[in-house]
PDB file of C-alpha atoms in Angstrom:
ATOM      1  CA  GLU A   1      13.361  -9.830   7.669  1.00 81.00           C
ATOM      2  CA  ASP A   2      12.418  -6.102   6.173  1.00 86.00           C
ATOM      3  CA  LYS A   3      11.182  -3.691   8.529  1.00 92.00           C
ATOM      4  CA  VAL A   4       9.786  -0.030   8.385  1.00 96.00           C
ATOM      5  CA  VAL A   5       9.065   2.250  11.321  1.00 97.00           C
ATOM      6  CA  GLN A   6       7.160   5.257  10.924  1.00 98.00           C
ATOM      7  CA  SER A   7       6.848   8.279  13.664  1.00 97.00           C
ATOM      8  CA  PRO A   8       4.944   9.594  15.102  1.00 97.00           C
ATOM      9  CA  LEU A   9       1.818   7.265  14.560  1.00 96.00           C
ATOM     10  CA  SER A  10      -0.693  10.248  14.654  1.00 97.00           C
ATOM     11  CA  LEU A  11      -0.255  13.891  14.788  1.00 97.00           C
ATOM     12  CA  VAL A  12      -2.459  16.832  14.984  1.00 98.00           C
ATOM     13  CA  VAL A  13      -1.344  20.614  14.247  1.00 97.00           C
ATOM     14  CA  HIS A  14      -2.929  23.438  12.931  1.00 97.00           C
ATOM     15  CA  GLU A  15      -3.478  24.860   9.434  1.00 97.00           C
ATOM     16  CA  GLY A  16      -0.204  26.686   8.361  1.00 97.00           C
ATOM     17  CA  ASP A  17       2.011  24.812  10.265  1.00 98.00           C
ATOM     18  CA  THR A  18       5.146  22.592   9.014  1.00 98.00           C
ATOM     19  CA  VAL A  19       5.243  18.974   9.690  1.00 98.00           C
ATOM     20  CA  THR A  20       7.947  16.634   9.365  1.00 98.00           C
ATOM     21  CA  LEU A  21       7.033  12.803   9.327  1.00 98.00           C
ATOM     22  CA  ASN A  22       9.932  10.045   9.876  1.00 98.00           C
ATOM     23  CA  CYS A  23      10.250   6.888   8.365  1.00 98.00           C
ATOM     24  CA  SER A  24      13.354   4.426   9.259  1.00 98.00           C
ATOM     25  CA  TYR A  25      14.145   1.005   7.513  1.00 97.00           C
ATOM     26  CA  GLU A  26      15.783  -1.944   7.677  1.00 94.00           C
ATOM     27  CA  VAL A  27      15.861  -4.056   4.349  1.00 90.00           C
ATOM     28  CA  THR A  28      18.236  -6.459   2.714  1.00 86.00           C
ATOM     29  CA  ASN A  29      19.512  -5.215  -0.630  1.00 87.00           C
ATOM     30  CA  PHE A  30      17.724  -1.759  -0.535  1.00 91.00           C
ATOM     31  CA  ARG A  31      16.334  -0.555  -4.012  1.00 92.00           C
ATOM     32  CA  SER A  32      14.280   2.286  -3.398  1.00 93.00           C
ATOM     33  CA  LEU A  33      11.782   4.232  -0.561  1.00 96.00           C
ATOM     34  CA  LEU A  34       8.368   5.375  -1.340  1.00 96.00           C
ATOM     35  CA  TRP A  35       5.879   7.577   0.185  1.00 98.00           C
ATOM     36  CA  TYR A  36       2.083   7.290  -0.312  1.00 97.00           C
ATOM     37  CA  LYS A  37      -0.816   9.533   0.969  1.00 97.00           C
ATOM     38  CA  GLN A  38      -3.917   7.443   1.997  1.00 96.00           C
ATOM     39  CA  GLU A  39      -7.015   9.733   2.067  1.00 93.00           C
ATOM     40  CA  LYS A  40     -10.160   7.396   2.153  1.00 81.00           C
ATOM     41  CA  LYS A  41      -9.066   4.284   0.724  1.00 81.00           C
ATOM     42  CA  ALA A  42      -6.518   3.964  -2.521  1.00 89.00           C
ATOM     43  CA  PRO A  43      -3.144   4.970  -1.332  1.00 94.00           C
ATOM     44  CA  THR A  44      -1.871   7.423  -3.892  1.00 94.00           C
ATOM     45  CA  PHE A  45       1.854   7.897  -4.858  1.00 95.00           C
ATOM     46  CA  LEU A  46       3.743  10.734  -3.681  1.00 97.00           C
ATOM     47  CA  PHE A  47       7.560  10.203  -4.030  1.00 96.00           C
ATOM     48  CA  MET A  48      10.102   7.572  -4.829  1.00 96.00           C
ATOM     49  CA  LEU A  49      13.575   8.034  -3.571  1.00 96.00           C
ATOM     50  CA  THR A  50      16.619   6.012  -4.562  1.00 93.00           C
ATOM     51  CA  SER A  51      19.708   7.989  -3.775  1.00 88.00           C
ATOM     52  CA  SER A  52      21.069   9.744  -0.583  1.00 89.00           C
ATOM     53  CA  GLY A  53      20.691  13.680  -0.416  1.00 88.00           C
ATOM     54  CA  ILE A  54      18.537  14.429  -3.277  1.00 89.00           C
ATOM     55  CA  GLU A  55      15.345  16.298  -2.384  1.00 93.00           C
ATOM     56  CA  LYS A  56      12.137  15.254  -4.069  1.00 95.00           C
ATOM     57  CA  LYS A  57       9.742  18.106  -4.309  1.00 96.00           C
ATOM     58  CA  SER A  58       6.080  18.553  -5.395  1.00 95.00           C
ATOM     59  CA  GLY A  59       4.490  21.472  -4.334  1.00 97.00           C
ATOM     60  CA  ARG A  60       4.274  22.032  -0.504  1.00 98.00           C
ATOM     61  CA  LEU A  61       5.818  18.391   0.029  1.00 98.00           C
ATOM     62  CA  SER A  62       9.464  17.480   0.048  1.00 98.00           C
ATOM     63  CA  SER A  63      11.239  14.455   1.106  1.00 98.00           C
ATOM     64  CA  ILE A  64      14.745  13.247   1.309  1.00 97.00           C
ATOM     65  CA  LEU A  65      16.641   9.965   1.895  1.00 96.00           C
ATOM     66  CA  ASP A  66      19.454   9.106   4.134  1.00 95.00           C
ATOM     67  CA  LYS A  67      20.651   5.793   3.004  1.00 92.00           C
ATOM     68  CA  LYS A  68      23.711   5.832   5.622  1.00 93.00           C
ATOM     69  CA  GLU A  69      21.313   6.354   8.315  1.00 93.00           C
ATOM     70  CA  LEU A  70      18.747   4.410   6.814  1.00 95.00           C
ATOM     71  CA  PHE A  71      15.725   6.901   7.070  1.00 95.00           C
ATOM     72  CA  SER A  72      13.621   9.477   5.164  1.00 98.00           C
ATOM     73  CA  ILE A  73      11.701  12.341   5.980  1.00 98.00           C
ATOM     74  CA  LEU A  74       8.606  13.751   4.381  1.00 98.00           C
ATOM     75  CA  ASN A  75       8.071  17.478   5.255  1.00 98.00           C
ATOM     76  CA  ILE A  76       4.948  19.272   4.290  1.00 98.00           C
ATOM     77  CA  THR A  77       4.961  23.239   4.763  1.00 98.00           C
ATOM     78  CA  ALA A  78       1.890  25.484   5.153  1.00 98.00           C
ATOM     79  CA  THR A  79      -0.170  22.735   5.814  1.00 98.00           C
ATOM     80  CA  GLN A  80      -3.938  22.612   4.791  1.00 97.00           C
ATOM     81  CA  THR A  81      -6.982  20.692   6.118  1.00 96.00           C
ATOM     82  CA  GLY A  82      -6.743  18.718   2.661  1.00 96.00           C
ATOM     83  CA  ASP A  83      -3.316  17.392   4.027  1.00 97.00           C
ATOM     84  CA  SER A  84      -5.378  15.480   6.569  1.00 98.00           C
ATOM     85  CA  ALA A  85      -4.543  11.595   5.668  1.00 97.00           C
ATOM     86  CA  ILE A  86      -2.396   8.861   6.494  1.00 97.00           C
ATOM     87  CA  TYR A  87       1.038   9.064   5.150  1.00 98.00           C
ATOM     88  CA  LEU A  88       2.486   5.523   4.407  1.00 97.00           C
ATOM     89  CA  CYS A  89       6.279   4.771   3.795  1.00 98.00           C
ATOM     90  CA  ALA A  90       7.336   1.780   2.002  1.00 96.00           C
ATOM     91  CA  VAL A  91      10.741   0.145   0.868  1.00 95.00           C
ATOM     92  CA  GLU A  92      11.469  -1.773  -2.246  1.00 92.00           C
ATOM     93  CA  ALA A  93      13.987  -4.885  -1.840  1.00 88.00           C
ATOM     94  CA  GLY A  94      15.970  -5.651  -5.061  1.00 80.00           C
ATOM     95  CA  GLY A  95      17.372  -9.257  -5.899  1.00 70.00           C
ATOM     96  CA  GLY A  96      13.752 -10.602  -7.086  1.00 63.00           C
ATOM     97  CA  ALA A  97      11.664  -9.553  -4.251  1.00 66.00           C
ATOM     98  CA  ASP A  98       8.225  -8.955  -5.033  1.00 74.00           C
ATOM     99  CA  GLY A  99       5.921  -6.085  -3.672  1.00 80.00           C
ATOM    100  CA  LEU A 100       6.732  -3.162  -0.953  1.00 89.00           C
ATOM    101  CA  THR A 101       7.177  -3.558   2.595  1.00 92.00           C
ATOM    102  CA  PHE A 102       4.958  -1.034   4.286  1.00 95.00           C
ATOM    103  CA  GLY A 103       5.167   0.681   7.869  1.00 96.00           C
ATOM    104  CA  LYS A 104       2.030   1.469   9.912  1.00 96.00           C
ATOM    105  CA  GLY A 105       1.656   4.919   8.714  1.00 96.00           C
ATOM    106  CA  THR A 106       1.421   8.264  10.230  1.00 97.00           C
ATOM    107  CA  HIS A 107      -2.193   9.767  10.836  1.00 97.00           C
ATOM    108  CA  LEU A 108      -1.972  13.288  10.047  1.00 98.00           C
ATOM    109  CA  ILE A 109      -4.695  15.687  11.284  1.00 98.00           C
ATOM    110  CA  ILE A 110      -4.921  19.317  10.417  1.00 97.00           C
ATOM    111  CA  GLN A 111      -7.155  21.509  12.261  1.00 96.00           C
ATOM    112  CA  PRO A 112      -8.487  24.667  10.776  1.00 93.00           C
TER     113      PRO A 112
ATOM    114  CA  GLU B   1     -10.498   7.117 -10.990  1.00 53.00           C
ATOM    115  CA  THR B   2      -7.027   5.788  -9.940  1.00 60.00           C
ATOM    116  CA  GLY B   3      -6.509   3.362 -13.039  1.00 93.00           C
ATOM    117  CA  VAL B   4      -7.181   0.182 -10.981  1.00 96.00           C
ATOM    118  CA  THR B   5     -10.725  -0.395 -10.174  1.00 96.00           C
ATOM    119  CA  GLN B   6     -11.913  -2.759  -7.460  1.00 97.00           C
ATOM    120  CA  THR B   7     -15.261  -3.898  -6.739  1.00 97.00           C
ATOM    121  CA  PRO B   8     -17.310  -4.366  -4.511  1.00 97.00           C
ATOM    122  CA  ARG B   9     -16.260  -1.215  -2.512  1.00 96.00           C
ATOM    123  CA  HIS B  10     -18.175  -3.056   0.453  1.00 96.00           C
ATOM    124  CA  LEU B  11     -18.749  -6.546   1.186  1.00 96.00           C
ATOM    125  CA  VAL B  12     -20.134  -8.091   4.408  1.00 95.00           C
ATOM    126  CA  MET B  13     -20.417 -11.819   4.519  1.00 93.00           C
ATOM    127  CA  GLY B  14     -20.951 -14.911   7.021  1.00 90.00           C
ATOM    128  CA  MET B  15     -18.385 -17.267   7.657  1.00 88.00           C
ATOM    129  CA  THR B  16     -19.831 -20.143   5.641  1.00 87.00           C
ATOM    130  CA  ASN B  17     -20.318 -17.640   2.425  1.00 88.00           C
ATOM    131  CA  LYS B  18     -18.432 -17.893  -0.869  1.00 94.00           C
ATOM    132  CA  LYS B  19     -17.664 -14.542  -2.508  1.00 95.00           C
ATOM    133  CA  SER B  20     -15.071 -12.886  -4.821  1.00 97.00           C
ATOM    134  CA  LEU B  21     -13.254  -9.808  -4.759  1.00 98.00           C
ATOM    135  CA  LYS B  22     -12.415  -8.553  -8.334  1.00 98.00           C
ATOM    136  CA  CYS B  23      -9.714  -6.159  -9.481  1.00 98.00           C
ATOM    137  CA  GLU B  24      -8.997  -4.542 -13.007  1.00 97.00           C
ATOM    138  CA  GLN B  25      -6.330  -2.349 -14.101  1.00 96.00           C
ATOM    139  CA  HIS B  26      -6.230   0.116 -17.297  1.00 95.00           C
ATOM    140  CA  LEU B  27      -2.706   1.042 -17.058  1.00 95.00           C
ATOM    141  CA  GLY B  28      -0.934  -1.779 -19.067  1.00 94.00           C
ATOM    142  CA  HIS B  29       1.108  -3.111 -16.282  1.00 94.00           C
ATOM    143  CA  ASN B  30       2.469  -6.710 -16.012  1.00 93.00           C
ATOM    144  CA  ALA B  31       2.356  -7.381 -12.453  1.00 93.00           C
ATOM    145  CA  MET B  32      -0.743  -7.226 -10.034  1.00 94.00           C
ATOM    146  CA  TYR B  33      -0.843  -7.633  -6.305  1.00 94.00           C
ATOM    147  CA  TRP B  34      -3.118  -8.292  -3.439  1.00 95.00           C
ATOM    148  CA  TYR B  35      -2.553  -6.331   0.183  1.00 95.00           C
ATOM    149  CA  LYS B  36      -4.627  -6.562   3.564  1.00 96.00           C
ATOM    150  CA  GLN B  37      -4.903  -3.576   5.422  1.00 95.00           C
ATOM    151  CA  SER B  38      -5.965  -4.298   8.897  1.00 94.00           C
ATOM    152  CA  ALA B  39      -6.516  -1.542  11.847  1.00 88.00           C
ATOM    153  CA  LYS B  40      -3.116  -0.595  13.493  1.00 83.00           C
ATOM    154  CA  LYS B  41      -1.075  -3.102  11.227  1.00 91.00           C
ATOM    155  CA  PRO B  42       0.973  -2.243   8.163  1.00 93.00           C
ATOM    156  CA  LEU B  43      -0.122  -3.310   4.744  1.00 94.00           C
ATOM    157  CA  GLU B  44       0.574  -6.913   4.242  1.00 93.00           C
ATOM    158  CA  LEU B  45       1.457  -8.415   0.968  1.00 92.00           C
ATOM    159  CA  MET B  46      -0.795 -11.474   0.072  1.00 93.00           C
ATOM    160  CA  PHE B  47      -0.149 -12.522  -3.456  1.00 92.00           C
ATOM    161  CA  VAL B  48       1.961 -11.513  -6.615  1.00 91.00           C
ATOM    162  CA  TYR B  49       1.229 -12.180 -10.231  1.00 91.00           C
ATOM    163  CA  ASN B  50       3.333 -11.306 -13.150  1.00 86.00           C
ATOM    164  CA  PHE B  51       2.172 -12.004 -16.792  1.00 80.00           C
ATOM    165  CA  LYS B  52      -0.768 -13.883 -14.972  1.00 75.00           C
ATOM    166  CA  GLU B  53       1.999 -15.968 -13.265  1.00 81.00           C
ATOM    167  CA  GLN B  54       1.763 -16.043  -9.496  1.00 79.00           C
ATOM    168  CA  THR B  55       5.324 -15.261  -8.027  1.00 76.00           C
ATOM    169  CA  GLU B  56       4.566 -15.032  -4.182  1.00 72.00           C
ATOM    170  CA  ASN B  57       2.252 -16.224  -1.913  1.00 73.00           C
ATOM    171  CA  ASN B  58       3.000 -14.876   1.231  1.00 72.00           C
ATOM    172  CA  SER B  59       1.810 -17.555   3.837  1.00 83.00           C
ATOM    173  CA  VAL B  60      -1.753 -16.858   3.228  1.00 91.00           C
ATOM    174  CA  PRO B  61      -4.224 -19.286   4.349  1.00 93.00           C
ATOM    175  CA  SER B  62      -5.972 -21.364   1.858  1.00 92.00           C
ATOM    176  CA  ARG B  63      -9.297 -19.872   2.662  1.00 94.00           C
ATOM    177  CA  PHE B  64      -7.992 -17.132   0.238  1.00 95.00           C
ATOM    178  CA  SER B  65      -7.578 -18.230  -3.551  1.00 94.00           C
ATOM    179  CA  PRO B  66      -6.166 -15.777  -5.872  1.00 94.00           C
ATOM    180  CA  GLU B  67      -7.021 -15.992  -9.667  1.00 94.00           C
ATOM    181  CA  CYS B  68      -5.417 -13.995 -12.460  1.00 94.00           C
ATOM    182  CA  PRO B  69      -6.795 -14.818 -15.929  1.00 93.00           C
ATOM    183  CA  ASN B  70      -4.849 -12.168 -17.909  1.00 91.00           C
ATOM    184  CA  SER B  71      -2.763  -9.482 -16.994  1.00 89.00           C
ATOM    185  CA  SER B  72      -5.307  -6.898 -16.587  1.00 94.00           C
ATOM    186  CA  HIS B  73      -7.747  -8.655 -14.103  1.00 96.00           C
ATOM    187  CA  LEU B  74      -7.021 -10.482 -10.665  1.00 96.00           C
ATOM    188  CA  PHE B  75      -9.756 -11.973  -8.545  1.00 97.00           C
ATOM    189  CA  LEU B  76      -9.614 -12.867  -4.975  1.00 97.00           C
ATOM    190  CA  HIS B  77     -11.959 -15.850  -4.245  1.00 97.00           C
ATOM    191  CA  LEU B  78     -13.035 -16.091  -0.321  1.00 96.00           C
ATOM    192  CA  HIS B  79     -14.341 -19.063   1.559  1.00 93.00           C
ATOM    193  CA  THR B  80     -15.086 -19.985   4.828  1.00 93.00           C
ATOM    194  CA  LEU B  81     -13.672 -16.848   6.373  1.00 93.00           C
ATOM    195  CA  GLN B  82     -13.082 -16.027  10.088  1.00 94.00           C
ATOM    196  CA  PRO B  83     -13.872 -12.615  11.642  1.00 94.00           C
ATOM    197  CA  GLU B  84     -10.258 -11.603  11.763  1.00 93.00           C
ATOM    198  CA  ASP B  85     -10.186 -11.286   7.922  1.00 96.00           C
ATOM    199  CA  SER B  86     -12.290  -8.289   8.174  1.00 96.00           C
ATOM    200  CA  ALA B  87      -9.873  -5.826   6.478  1.00 96.00           C
ATOM    201  CA  LEU B  88      -9.579  -3.472   3.477  1.00 96.00           C
ATOM    202  CA  TYR B  89      -8.441  -5.695   0.782  1.00 97.00           C
ATOM    203  CA  LEU B  90      -6.403  -3.533  -1.633  1.00 97.00           C
ATOM    204  CA  CYS B  91      -5.447  -4.520  -5.192  1.00 97.00           C
ATOM    205  CA  ALA B  92      -2.598  -2.807  -6.838  1.00 96.00           C
ATOM    206  CA  SER B  93      -0.625  -2.925  -9.994  1.00 95.00           C
ATOM    207  CA  SER B  94       3.105  -2.018 -11.374  1.00 93.00           C
ATOM    208  CA  GLN B  95       4.879  -1.909 -14.383  1.00 92.00           C
ATOM    209  CA  ASP B  96       6.550  -5.036 -13.734  1.00 86.00           C
ATOM    210  CA  ARG B  97       7.236  -7.549 -11.170  1.00 82.00           C
ATOM    211  CA  GLY B  98       9.712  -5.842  -8.368  1.00 77.00           C
ATOM    212  CA  ARG B  99       9.098  -2.416 -10.429  1.00 82.00           C
ATOM    213  CA  ALA B 100       7.885   0.252  -7.975  1.00 86.00           C
ATOM    214  CA  PRO B 101       5.853   2.269  -7.559  1.00 92.00           C
ATOM    215  CA  LEU B 102       3.031   0.331  -7.073  1.00 93.00           C
ATOM    216  CA  HIS B 103      -0.811   2.004  -8.186  1.00 95.00           C
ATOM    217  CA  PHE B 104      -3.683   1.117  -5.763  1.00 95.00           C
ATOM    218  CA  GLY B 105      -7.248   0.810  -6.027  1.00 96.00           C
ATOM    219  CA  ASN B 106      -9.739   1.967  -3.591  1.00 94.00           C
ATOM    220  CA  GLY B 107     -10.089  -1.372  -1.845  1.00 96.00           C
ATOM    221  CA  THR B 108     -12.684  -3.748  -0.730  1.00 97.00           C
ATOM    222  CA  ARG B 109     -13.816  -3.182   2.860  1.00 96.00           C
ATOM    223  CA  LEU B 110     -14.889  -6.531   3.875  1.00 96.00           C
ATOM    224  CA  THR B 111     -16.746  -7.591   7.102  1.00 96.00           C
ATOM    225  CA  VAL B 112     -16.808 -11.167   8.122  1.00 95.00           C
ATOM    226  CA  THR B 113     -19.885 -11.900  10.418  1.00 92.00           C
TER     227      THR B 113
END
């Protein structure tokens, strides 16, 4: 059974700090790993990673995948209160599997 | 606006009621999904449709009944639910089955009393 484990489950930091969120996975026939941000309702797509060692970057957010060690990290630099959200990690399996397998998420709170 | 619209946003129903959740996607995608999000649990895949055909039913109880009349619309019919079914129900779509990323709607917050 495919499995995604995120850590920490919750994190409180001050504005301006840098945070690193972790995601480890076990999946048969790995295809991709995805990060989502969920503020109120709809998870919004951040990154999709398929290759090891290639950093994806969008503004203050970046992410990298290690397919050998089966994990990914999401970095947020110079955090702002608007970064407060639940960050979800999910994996996509190939071989005809449908949908994504999600972790429980990291609840990030940025204090002013 | 996310491109995937769900109604209603909130729903309170008794255990003997029958109600339906609606999802519409405006992205031209071929695959649509229902997920359940409960407190402190990962999102759980419930159903997958590809070109209106159901391709996955993830051991969901029969009190949940999906319907996909076309590639843009997806329904979840609810009847005789239990209090533990209270959760956020999220609809998503993707270009094709098994093709991430998925794009999510805002969800329906369901409370079963």
